[in-house]
Coordinates of C-alpha atoms in Angstrom, one line a residue:
M17 CA 63.0 -62.1 -50.0
L18 CA 63.3 -59.4 -47.6
D19 CA 66.9 -59.1 -46.0
K20 CA 67.0 -60.3 -42.5
P21 CA 67.5 -57.3 -40.4
Q22 CA 70.0 -57.6 -37.3
R23 CA 67.3 -56.9 -34.4
A24 CA 68.4 -55.5 -31.0
Q25 CA 67.8 -57.6 -28.1
I26 CA 66.0 -56.2 -25.2
E27 CA 65.1 -57.3 -21.7
A28 CA 61.6 -57.8 -20.6
P29 CA 60.7 -55.2 -17.9
A30 CA 60.3 -56.2 -14.4
L31 CA 56.7 -57.0 -13.3
A32 CA 56.6 -54.6 -10.4
G33 CA 58.4 -51.4 -9.7
G34 CA 61.1 -51.6 -12.5
I35 CA 59.6 -50.1 -15.6
N36 CA 61.7 -47.1 -16.5
R37 CA 59.9 -43.9 -17.9
P38 CA 61.1 -43.2 -21.4
D39 CA 62.2 -39.8 -22.5
L40 CA 58.7 -38.4 -23.6
I41 CA 58.0 -35.0 -25.0
T42 CA 55.3 -33.1 -23.1
V43 CA 52.4 -31.2 -24.7
E44 CA 54.0 -28.0 -23.9
Q45 CA 57.4 -29.2 -25.2
A46 CA 55.6 -30.2 -28.4
K47 CA 53.9 -26.6 -28.8
A48 CA 57.4 -25.0 -28.4
M49 CA 59.2 -27.4 -30.7
S50 CA 61.5 -26.0 -33.3
L51 CA 61.3 -26.2 -37.0
A52 CA 64.5 -28.3 -37.0
D53 CA 63.3 -30.8 -34.5
M54 CA 59.9 -31.1 -36.2
T55 CA 61.8 -31.9 -39.5
T56 CA 64.0 -34.3 -38.0
Y57 CA 61.2 -36.3 -36.0
F58 CA 59.0 -36.1 -39.3
K59 CA 61.9 -37.7 -41.2
D60 CA 62.7 -40.2 -38.7
H61 CA 59.3 -41.2 -37.7
L62 CA 56.6 -40.3 -40.0
N63 CA 57.3 -39.8 -43.8
P64 CA 60.7 -38.9 -45.2
G65 CA 59.6 -39.4 -48.8
Q66 CA 56.8 -36.8 -48.2
L67 CA 59.1 -34.4 -46.6
H68 CA 61.0 -34.3 -50.0
F69 CA 57.8 -32.6 -51.7
M70 CA 57.1 -30.4 -48.6
K71 CA 60.7 -29.0 -49.1
L72 CA 60.1 -28.6 -53.0
L73 CA 57.3 -26.4 -52.2
G74 CA 58.7 -24.6 -49.3
F75 CA 55.8 -26.0 -47.1
N76 CA 58.4 -27.3 -44.5
K77 CA 59.4 -23.9 -43.6
V78 CA 56.0 -23.0 -41.9
K79 CA 55.3 -23.9 -38.3
V80 CA 51.7 -23.1 -37.7
E81 CA 51.2 -21.6 -34.2
T82 CA 47.5 -20.8 -34.3
A83 CA 44.5 -20.8 -36.9
E84 CA 41.3 -18.8 -36.8
G85 CA 38.6 -18.5 -39.4
M86 CA 40.2 -18.2 -42.9
Y87 CA 43.7 -17.9 -41.7
Y88 CA 46.9 -19.7 -40.3
T89 CA 49.2 -17.8 -38.4
D90 CA 53.0 -19.1 -38.5
Q91 CA 55.9 -18.7 -36.2
N92 CA 56.6 -15.2 -37.6
G93 CA 53.2 -13.9 -37.1
R94 CA 52.4 -14.2 -40.6
K95 CA 48.8 -14.7 -41.5
I96 CA 48.2 -17.4 -44.3
L97 CA 44.9 -17.3 -46.2
D98 CA 43.6 -21.0 -46.4
F99 CA 42.2 -21.7 -49.8
F100 CA 43.4 -25.3 -49.3
G101 CA 40.8 -25.9 -46.6
G102 CA 42.1 -29.5 -45.6
F103 CA 40.8 -31.1 -48.9
G104 CA 37.2 -29.8 -47.8
S105 CA 37.6 -30.6 -44.3
L106 CA 37.1 -26.9 -42.8
A107 CA 33.7 -25.7 -44.0
F108 CA 33.6 -23.6 -40.7
G109 CA 37.0 -22.3 -41.0
H110 CA 39.4 -22.9 -38.2
N111 CA 38.3 -22.8 -34.7
H112 CA 34.8 -21.8 -35.0
P113 CA 33.7 -20.2 -31.7
R114 CA 30.6 -22.1 -31.6
I115 CA 32.2 -25.4 -32.1
L116 CA 34.8 -24.6 -29.5
A117 CA 32.1 -23.7 -27.0
A118 CA 30.1 -26.8 -27.5
R119 CA 33.0 -29.0 -27.1
K120 CA 34.2 -27.1 -23.9
K121 CA 30.8 -27.4 -22.4
F122 CA 30.9 -31.1 -23.2
Q123 CA 34.1 -31.4 -21.4
D124 CA 33.4 -29.4 -18.5
E125 CA 30.3 -31.4 -17.8
N126 CA 32.3 -34.7 -17.8
R127 CA 29.8 -36.2 -20.5
H128 CA 30.4 -39.7 -21.8
E129 CA 32.4 -40.5 -24.9
I130 CA 32.3 -44.1 -25.6
A131 CA 28.9 -45.5 -24.9
I132 CA 29.2 -49.0 -26.7
A133 CA 27.3 -50.8 -24.0
F134 CA 24.5 -48.1 -23.7
L135 CA 22.5 -46.1 -26.0
S136 CA 24.2 -42.6 -27.0
Q137 CA 21.9 -39.7 -27.1
Y138 CA 24.6 -37.8 -29.1
A139 CA 24.8 -40.6 -31.7
A140 CA 21.1 -40.8 -31.9
A141 CA 20.7 -37.1 -32.2
L142 CA 23.4 -36.9 -35.0
A143 CA 21.7 -39.7 -37.0
K144 CA 18.3 -38.1 -36.7
N145 CA 19.8 -34.9 -38.0
L146 CA 21.4 -36.5 -40.9
A147 CA 18.1 -38.1 -41.8
A148 CA 16.5 -34.8 -41.5
I149 CA 18.8 -33.2 -44.0
A150 CA 19.1 -36.0 -46.3
P151 CA 16.5 -35.9 -49.2
G152 CA 14.3 -38.7 -50.2
D153 CA 14.3 -41.9 -48.2
L154 CA 17.8 -41.7 -47.0
D155 CA 17.4 -42.2 -43.3
M156 CA 19.5 -45.0 -42.0
V157 CA 22.9 -43.9 -40.7
F158 CA 26.3 -45.5 -39.9
L159 CA 28.9 -43.3 -37.9
G160 CA 32.6 -43.5 -38.4
S161 CA 35.8 -41.6 -38.2
S162 CA 36.8 -41.2 -41.8
G163 CA 35.8 -41.0 -45.4
S164 CA 37.6 -44.4 -46.0
E165 CA 35.7 -46.1 -43.2
A166 CA 32.2 -44.5 -44.5
M167 CA 32.7 -45.7 -48.0
E168 CA 34.0 -49.1 -46.7
A169 CA 30.5 -49.3 -44.8
A170 CA 28.8 -48.2 -48.0
I171 CA 30.2 -50.8 -50.5
K172 CA 29.8 -53.6 -48.0
L173 CA 26.1 -52.5 -47.4
A174 CA 25.5 -52.2 -51.2
E175 CA 27.1 -55.7 -51.7
R176 CA 24.9 -57.4 -49.3
A177 CA 21.9 -55.7 -50.6
A178 CA 22.4 -56.5 -54.0
G179 CA 23.1 -60.2 -53.1
P180 CA 26.0 -62.7 -53.5
K181 CA 25.3 -63.2 -57.3
R182 CA 25.5 -59.6 -58.1
S183 CA 28.6 -58.6 -56.2
R184 CA 30.5 -56.9 -59.0
I185 CA 31.0 -53.1 -58.6
V186 CA 31.3 -50.3 -61.3
Y187 CA 33.6 -47.4 -60.7
A188 CA 35.0 -44.6 -62.5
Q189 CA 38.3 -43.7 -64.1
N190 CA 40.3 -41.2 -61.9
S191 CA 38.1 -42.1 -58.8
F192 CA 39.1 -41.5 -55.2
H193 CA 37.3 -43.4 -52.6
G194 CA 39.9 -44.1 -49.9
K195 CA 43.0 -45.9 -49.2
T196 CA 41.9 -49.0 -47.0
K197 CA 42.0 -52.0 -49.2
G198 CA 38.3 -52.5 -49.8
V199 CA 37.8 -49.0 -51.3
L200 CA 41.3 -48.9 -52.7
S201 CA 40.0 -51.6 -55.0
I202 CA 37.7 -49.0 -56.7
T203 CA 40.1 -46.1 -56.3
D204 CA 41.8 -45.5 -59.7
G205 CA 45.4 -44.8 -60.1
P206 CA 48.7 -46.8 -59.6
L207 CA 50.2 -44.5 -57.0
Y208 CA 47.7 -45.4 -54.2
R209 CA 47.1 -49.0 -55.5
G210 CA 50.8 -49.6 -54.9
E211 CA 50.8 -53.1 -56.3
F212 CA 48.7 -54.3 -53.4
K213 CA 46.7 -57.5 -54.0
L214 CA 43.1 -55.9 -54.3
L215 CA 39.6 -57.2 -54.8
D216 CA 38.9 -58.0 -58.5
N217 CA 35.2 -57.9 -58.4
N218 CA 35.0 -54.4 -60.2
V219 CA 34.6 -52.7 -63.7
K220 CA 35.9 -49.4 -64.4
V221 CA 34.2 -47.0 -66.7
P222 CA 35.1 -43.4 -67.8
F223 CA 33.6 -40.7 -65.5
G224 CA 30.5 -39.2 -66.8
D225 CA 30.1 -41.6 -69.7
I226 CA 26.4 -43.0 -69.4
D227 CA 26.8 -45.2 -72.5
A228 CA 29.8 -46.9 -70.7
I229 CA 27.6 -47.6 -67.6
R230 CA 24.6 -48.9 -69.7
N231 CA 26.8 -51.1 -71.7
A232 CA 28.5 -52.5 -68.4
F233 CA 25.2 -53.2 -67.0
E234 CA 23.7 -54.8 -70.1
R235 CA 26.9 -57.0 -70.6
D236 CA 27.4 -58.1 -67.1
P237 CA 24.4 -59.4 -64.9
Q238 CA 26.7 -59.8 -61.9
I239 CA 27.0 -56.1 -61.6
G240 CA 24.9 -54.9 -58.5
V241 CA 26.6 -51.8 -57.4
L242 CA 27.8 -48.5 -59.0
V243 CA 30.0 -46.3 -57.0
L244 CA 30.8 -42.7 -58.2
E245 CA 31.8 -39.5 -56.6
T246 CA 29.5 -36.7 -57.5
I247 CA 32.3 -34.5 -58.0
Q248 CA 35.7 -36.0 -58.5
G249 CA 38.2 -34.2 -56.3
G250 CA 41.4 -36.2 -56.9
G251 CA 40.5 -36.4 -60.5
G252 CA 40.9 -32.7 -60.8
I253 CA 37.5 -31.3 -59.7
V254 CA 35.5 -33.0 -62.6
S255 CA 31.7 -33.0 -62.5
A256 CA 28.9 -34.3 -64.7
P257 CA 25.9 -32.5 -66.1
P258 CA 22.6 -33.0 -64.3
E259 CA 21.2 -35.1 -67.1
F260 CA 23.9 -37.7 -66.4
W261 CA 22.9 -38.2 -62.9
R262 CA 19.2 -38.5 -63.8
E263 CA 20.1 -41.1 -66.3
V264 CA 22.3 -42.8 -63.7
R265 CA 19.2 -43.0 -61.4
A266 CA 17.1 -44.5 -64.2
L267 CA 19.6 -47.0 -65.3
C268 CA 20.1 -48.3 -61.7
D269 CA 16.1 -48.6 -61.2
K270 CA 15.9 -50.4 -64.6
H271 CA 18.8 -53.0 -63.7
G272 CA 18.3 -53.2 -60.0
V273 CA 21.6 -51.7 -59.3
V274 CA 22.6 -50.0 -56.1
W275 CA 23.9 -46.7 -56.4
V276 CA 26.5 -45.3 -54.1
A277 CA 27.2 -41.6 -54.3
D278 CA 30.5 -40.6 -52.5
E279 CA 30.1 -37.1 -51.2
V280 CA 33.0 -37.3 -48.6
Q281 CA 34.5 -34.3 -50.3
C282 CA 31.8 -32.6 -52.1
G283 CA 29.1 -32.8 -49.5
M284 CA 28.2 -30.8 -46.5
G285 CA 27.2 -27.7 -48.6
R286 CA 30.5 -27.2 -50.5
S287 CA 28.8 -27.3 -53.8
G288 CA 26.2 -24.8 -53.1
R289 CA 23.7 -27.6 -52.0
F290 CA 24.2 -29.8 -49.0
F291 CA 24.7 -32.9 -51.2
A292 CA 26.0 -32.2 -54.8
F293 CA 23.6 -34.6 -56.3
E294 CA 20.8 -32.6 -55.2
H295 CA 21.6 -30.1 -58.1
A296 CA 20.3 -32.8 -60.3
G297 CA 17.2 -33.4 -58.4
V298 CA 18.1 -37.1 -57.9
V299 CA 18.7 -39.4 -54.7
P300 CA 21.1 -42.2 -54.6
D301 CA 20.6 -45.5 -52.7
I302 CA 23.5 -44.8 -50.4
T303 CA 25.9 -41.9 -49.8
A304 CA 28.8 -41.1 -47.5
L305 CA 30.0 -38.0 -45.6
A306 CA 33.2 -37.1 -43.7
K307 CA 35.7 -34.2 -43.7
S308 CA 33.8 -31.1 -42.6
L309 CA 31.2 -33.4 -40.9
G310 CA 33.8 -33.3 -38.0
G311 CA 33.7 -29.6 -37.8
G312 CA 37.6 -29.1 -38.2
K313 CA 38.1 -30.5 -34.7
S314 CA 37.2 -34.2 -34.9
A315 CA 37.2 -37.1 -37.1
M316 CA 33.8 -37.9 -37.9
A317 CA 32.1 -39.8 -40.8
A318 CA 28.7 -41.0 -41.9
M319 CA 27.1 -43.4 -44.3
I320 CA 23.5 -42.7 -44.9
A321 CA 21.3 -45.3 -46.9
R322 CA 17.8 -46.0 -47.8
R323 CA 15.9 -48.0 -45.0
D324 CA 14.9 -50.8 -47.4
I325 CA 18.5 -51.3 -48.4
Y326 CA 19.9 -51.1 -44.9
M327 CA 17.3 -53.6 -43.7
K328 CA 17.9 -56.1 -46.3
A329 CA 21.3 -56.3 -45.4
Y330 CA 21.4 -55.7 -41.6
G331 CA 17.6 -55.8 -40.5
T332 CA 17.6 -58.8 -38.3
P333 CA 19.2 -59.5 -34.9
K334 CA 21.3 -62.2 -36.6
T335 CA 22.8 -59.7 -39.2
A336 CA 22.7 -56.4 -37.2
L337 CA 26.3 -56.7 -36.1
I338 CA 27.9 -57.8 -39.4
H339 CA 29.0 -54.3 -39.9
G340 CA 28.3 -52.5 -36.5
H341 CA 29.9 -49.3 -35.6
A342 CA 33.7 -49.5 -34.6
T343 CA 34.9 -48.4 -31.1
F344 CA 34.9 -44.7 -32.0
G345 CA 31.8 -44.7 -34.4
G346 CA 29.6 -42.2 -32.6
I347 CA 32.0 -41.2 -30.0
G348 CA 30.5 -38.4 -27.8
E349 CA 32.4 -35.3 -28.5
A350 CA 32.8 -35.8 -32.2
C351 CA 29.0 -36.4 -32.4
I352 CA 28.3 -33.2 -30.7
T353 CA 30.9 -31.4 -32.8
A354 CA 28.9 -32.6 -35.8
I355 CA 25.7 -31.6 -34.4
E356 CA 26.7 -28.1 -33.7
G357 CA 28.4 -27.9 -37.1
L358 CA 25.3 -28.9 -38.9
N359 CA 23.4 -26.2 -37.0
I360 CA 25.9 -23.7 -37.9
L361 CA 25.7 -24.5 -41.5
Y362 CA 22.1 -23.4 -41.5
D363 CA 22.2 -20.5 -38.9
E364 CA 24.8 -18.9 -40.8
D365 CA 23.6 -19.5 -44.2
L366 CA 27.0 -21.2 -45.3
I367 CA 25.4 -23.4 -48.1
D368 CA 24.1 -20.2 -49.8
N369 CA 27.4 -18.4 -49.1
A370 CA 29.4 -21.3 -50.8
S371 CA 27.2 -20.8 -54.0
V372 CA 27.4 -17.0 -54.0
Q373 CA 31.2 -16.7 -53.2
G374 CA 31.9 -19.8 -55.5
D375 CA 30.1 -18.0 -58.3
Y376 CA 32.4 -14.8 -57.7
L377 CA 35.5 -16.9 -57.5
L378 CA 34.6 -18.6 -60.8
E379 CA 34.0 -15.1 -62.3
R380 CA 37.4 -13.8 -61.2
L381 CA 39.2 -16.8 -62.3
R382 CA 37.7 -16.9 -65.7
A383 CA 38.6 -13.3 -66.2
L384 CA 42.3 -14.3 -65.4
Q385 CA 41.9 -17.3 -68.0
E386 CA 40.9 -14.7 -70.6
K387 CA 43.9 -12.5 -69.6
Y388 CA 46.4 -15.5 -69.4
P389 CA 45.1 -18.0 -71.8
K390 CA 48.7 -19.3 -72.6
I391 CA 48.8 -20.2 -68.8
I392 CA 45.4 -21.2 -67.6
K393 CA 43.8 -24.0 -69.6
D394 CA 40.4 -24.3 -67.6
V395 CA 38.3 -23.1 -64.7
R396 CA 35.7 -25.4 -63.3
G397 CA 33.7 -26.4 -60.4
Q398 CA 30.7 -25.8 -58.3
G399 CA 30.3 -23.7 -55.1
L400 CA 33.6 -23.5 -53.2
M401 CA 35.0 -26.7 -54.7
I402 CA 37.0 -25.4 -57.9
G403 CA 39.8 -26.6 -60.0
L404 CA 42.3 -24.2 -61.8
E405 CA 43.9 -26.2 -64.6
F406 CA 47.1 -24.9 -66.1
Q407 CA 48.5 -25.5 -69.5
D408 CA 51.2 -28.1 -70.2
F409 CA 54.5 -26.5 -69.9
S410 CA 55.2 -26.4 -73.6
Q411 CA 52.0 -24.5 -74.2
T412 CA 53.2 -21.5 -72.0
L413 CA 56.4 -21.0 -74.0
P414 CA 57.1 -19.1 -77.2
M415 CA 55.9 -21.0 -80.4
V416 CA 59.3 -21.8 -81.6
L417 CA 60.1 -23.6 -78.3
R418 CA 56.9 -25.6 -78.0
P419 CA 57.9 -28.6 -80.2
V420 CA 61.3 -29.0 -78.4
V421 CA 59.6 -28.9 -74.9
A422 CA 56.5 -30.9 -75.8
V423 CA 58.1 -34.3 -75.6
L424 CA 58.8 -33.5 -71.9
D425 CA 55.3 -32.5 -71.1
D426 CA 54.6 -35.7 -69.5
K427 CA 57.5 -35.5 -67.1
L428 CA 56.9 -31.9 -66.5
K429 CA 53.1 -32.3 -65.6
G430 CA 52.6 -30.7 -62.2
S431 CA 55.5 -28.4 -62.3
L432 CA 53.6 -25.2 -63.2
S433 CA 51.0 -25.9 -60.6
G434 CA 53.8 -26.6 -58.1
F435 CA 55.8 -23.6 -58.9
I436 CA 52.7 -21.2 -58.6
G437 CA 51.7 -23.0 -55.4
A438 CA 54.9 -22.7 -53.8
L439 CA 55.2 -19.0 -54.8
L440 CA 51.7 -18.1 -53.8
L441 CA 52.6 -19.1 -50.3
R442 CA 56.1 -17.5 -50.2
D443 CA 55.2 -14.2 -51.7
Y444 CA 51.6 -13.7 -51.2
D445 CA 50.6 -15.7 -47.9
V446 CA 48.1 -17.9 -49.6
L447 CA 47.8 -21.7 -49.4
V448 CA 46.3 -23.8 -52.2
A449 CA 46.2 -27.5 -52.8
F450 CA 46.9 -30.0 -55.5
T451 CA 45.1 -33.1 -57.2
E452 CA 46.1 -36.7 -57.4
Y453 CA 45.6 -37.6 -60.9
N454 CA 45.9 -34.4 -63.2
R455 CA 48.7 -32.7 -61.6
N456 CA 48.3 -29.5 -63.8
V457 CA 45.3 -28.7 -61.5
I458 CA 45.4 -26.5 -58.4
R459 CA 42.4 -27.3 -56.0
L460 CA 40.6 -24.7 -54.3
E461 CA 38.4 -25.6 -51.5
P462 CA 38.3 -22.7 -49.1
P463 CA 36.2 -22.7 -46.0
L464 CA 32.5 -22.0 -46.6
I465 CA 32.9 -18.9 -44.2
C466 CA 34.8 -17.6 -47.2
E467 CA 34.0 -13.7 -48.0
R468 CA 34.2 -11.5 -51.2
A469 CA 37.4 -10.0 -49.6
H470 CA 39.1 -13.3 -49.2
V471 CA 38.3 -14.3 -53.0
D472 CA 39.7 -10.9 -53.9
Q473 CA 42.8 -11.5 -51.9
F474 CA 43.3 -14.8 -53.5
A475 CA 42.5 -13.6 -57.1
D476 CA 44.7 -10.4 -56.9
A477 CA 47.6 -12.6 -55.7
L478 CA 47.2 -15.0 -58.5
D479 CA 46.8 -12.2 -61.0
D480 CA 50.0 -10.4 -59.7
L481 CA 51.9 -13.7 -59.8
L482 CA 50.9 -14.7 -63.3
G483 CA 51.7 -11.3 -64.6
R484 CA 55.4 -12.0 -64.0
G485 CA 55.3 -14.5 -67.0
I486 CA 56.5 -18.0 -67.1
V487 CA 60.2 -17.3 -67.4
R488 CA 60.2 -15.2 -64.2
I489 CA 58.1 -17.5 -62.4
V490 CA 60.5 -20.5 -63.1
K491 CA 63.4 -18.3 -62.1
D492 CA 61.7 -17.1 -58.8
F493 CA 60.9 -20.8 -57.9
V494 CA 64.3 -21.8 -58.6
G495 CA 65.7 -18.9 -56.7
S496 CA 63.6 -20.1 -53.7
Q497 CA 65.1 -23.6 -53.8
I498 CA 68.6 -22.1 -53.7
G499 CA 67.7 -19.6 -51.1

């Protein structure tokens, strides 16, 4: 039972002329806000628990004033190289000039945003572009505002197409598909599940284990849907070989299972192909995009499905609005932002660039792995979606200390990646990201405009930092906390 709070009593506002204006912060005041006030308001009104981790990493000391291309600029004029990339949301970097120009023109001409009652030329054009890009017969598009929304639409479509007698969903260990309750049911991990009452029509299998999927299909005739990230982001940048995806396609065809490929993070060219599943030469029944689809300036997401799947679920006037677009699905300025972004992606050869620079980044990191084998355990990824996994803490220490510290490895997981991430920002002006499930992994998802010089800047900084050795890295981190 929750304790009954003592609630303040308020008077109803007068019906006319008596509403007092609250003390509101203006846009210009927000821009000029101090770090102290930012911290107070974040703690009081947003997420005090998250602030704890930001302080631990030193991220709370940065006030971003501007951002352009590959860099943030903070309150001190310091340029911070962005190898985080908003979990893959910044394919075009910060404030790409063509995207800014398209949005300004849209605003200057007073074009319409919300066209719920009418057809929208912008939503129609974006859907047509996505259908032109998508391989095979992926050509029916649902537009939304977030990856979670696109994936909710995907699993609802898949379940309706599979039919009420085949509503069970297979998903993968260490998966991340979103935080809304439907997709949270197929997102692995107790942190996000948070003891919510979730849907139970699902079956979990190890990622990349084709035998486990085959056995699940053969054992349970109620399975009608398979949902997999093509590259697991939160799982630590984990992929599967092309043969696995080809066998997935064959198994789904054999058993009549609808395959949903979650490309929210790995899509939009990040892997060196527009869709990561294209590396295997296969096409799913449904896929989802978000993050970089918004061009770094808007919230935009899309589900793309085979026409026969879509029509089976929503193809009649009676069923068409069962899962229609939400109020902001296909909003005008977000659509033109995505349209311009897709054109930039090809005009500037950013997909090829992701492949080339990704190969070079992997080369530099693997050289560092050879140089620091007691620190770096693994380097993996495709294109500009790369995971750098560090050893458990005990393995970085002299042999005599390892047995003593090994018993603490589980509790210390993520500490080394945290130390390194914090010091990269503090001492080298480089921002990196982390992963949800394997806390020993640093996630690297720089914008697709990344150049060789940016890779060198990051790799040289990491080399210099690791060259300090573990003892000094720990001491330097602890010193930053005291300071």
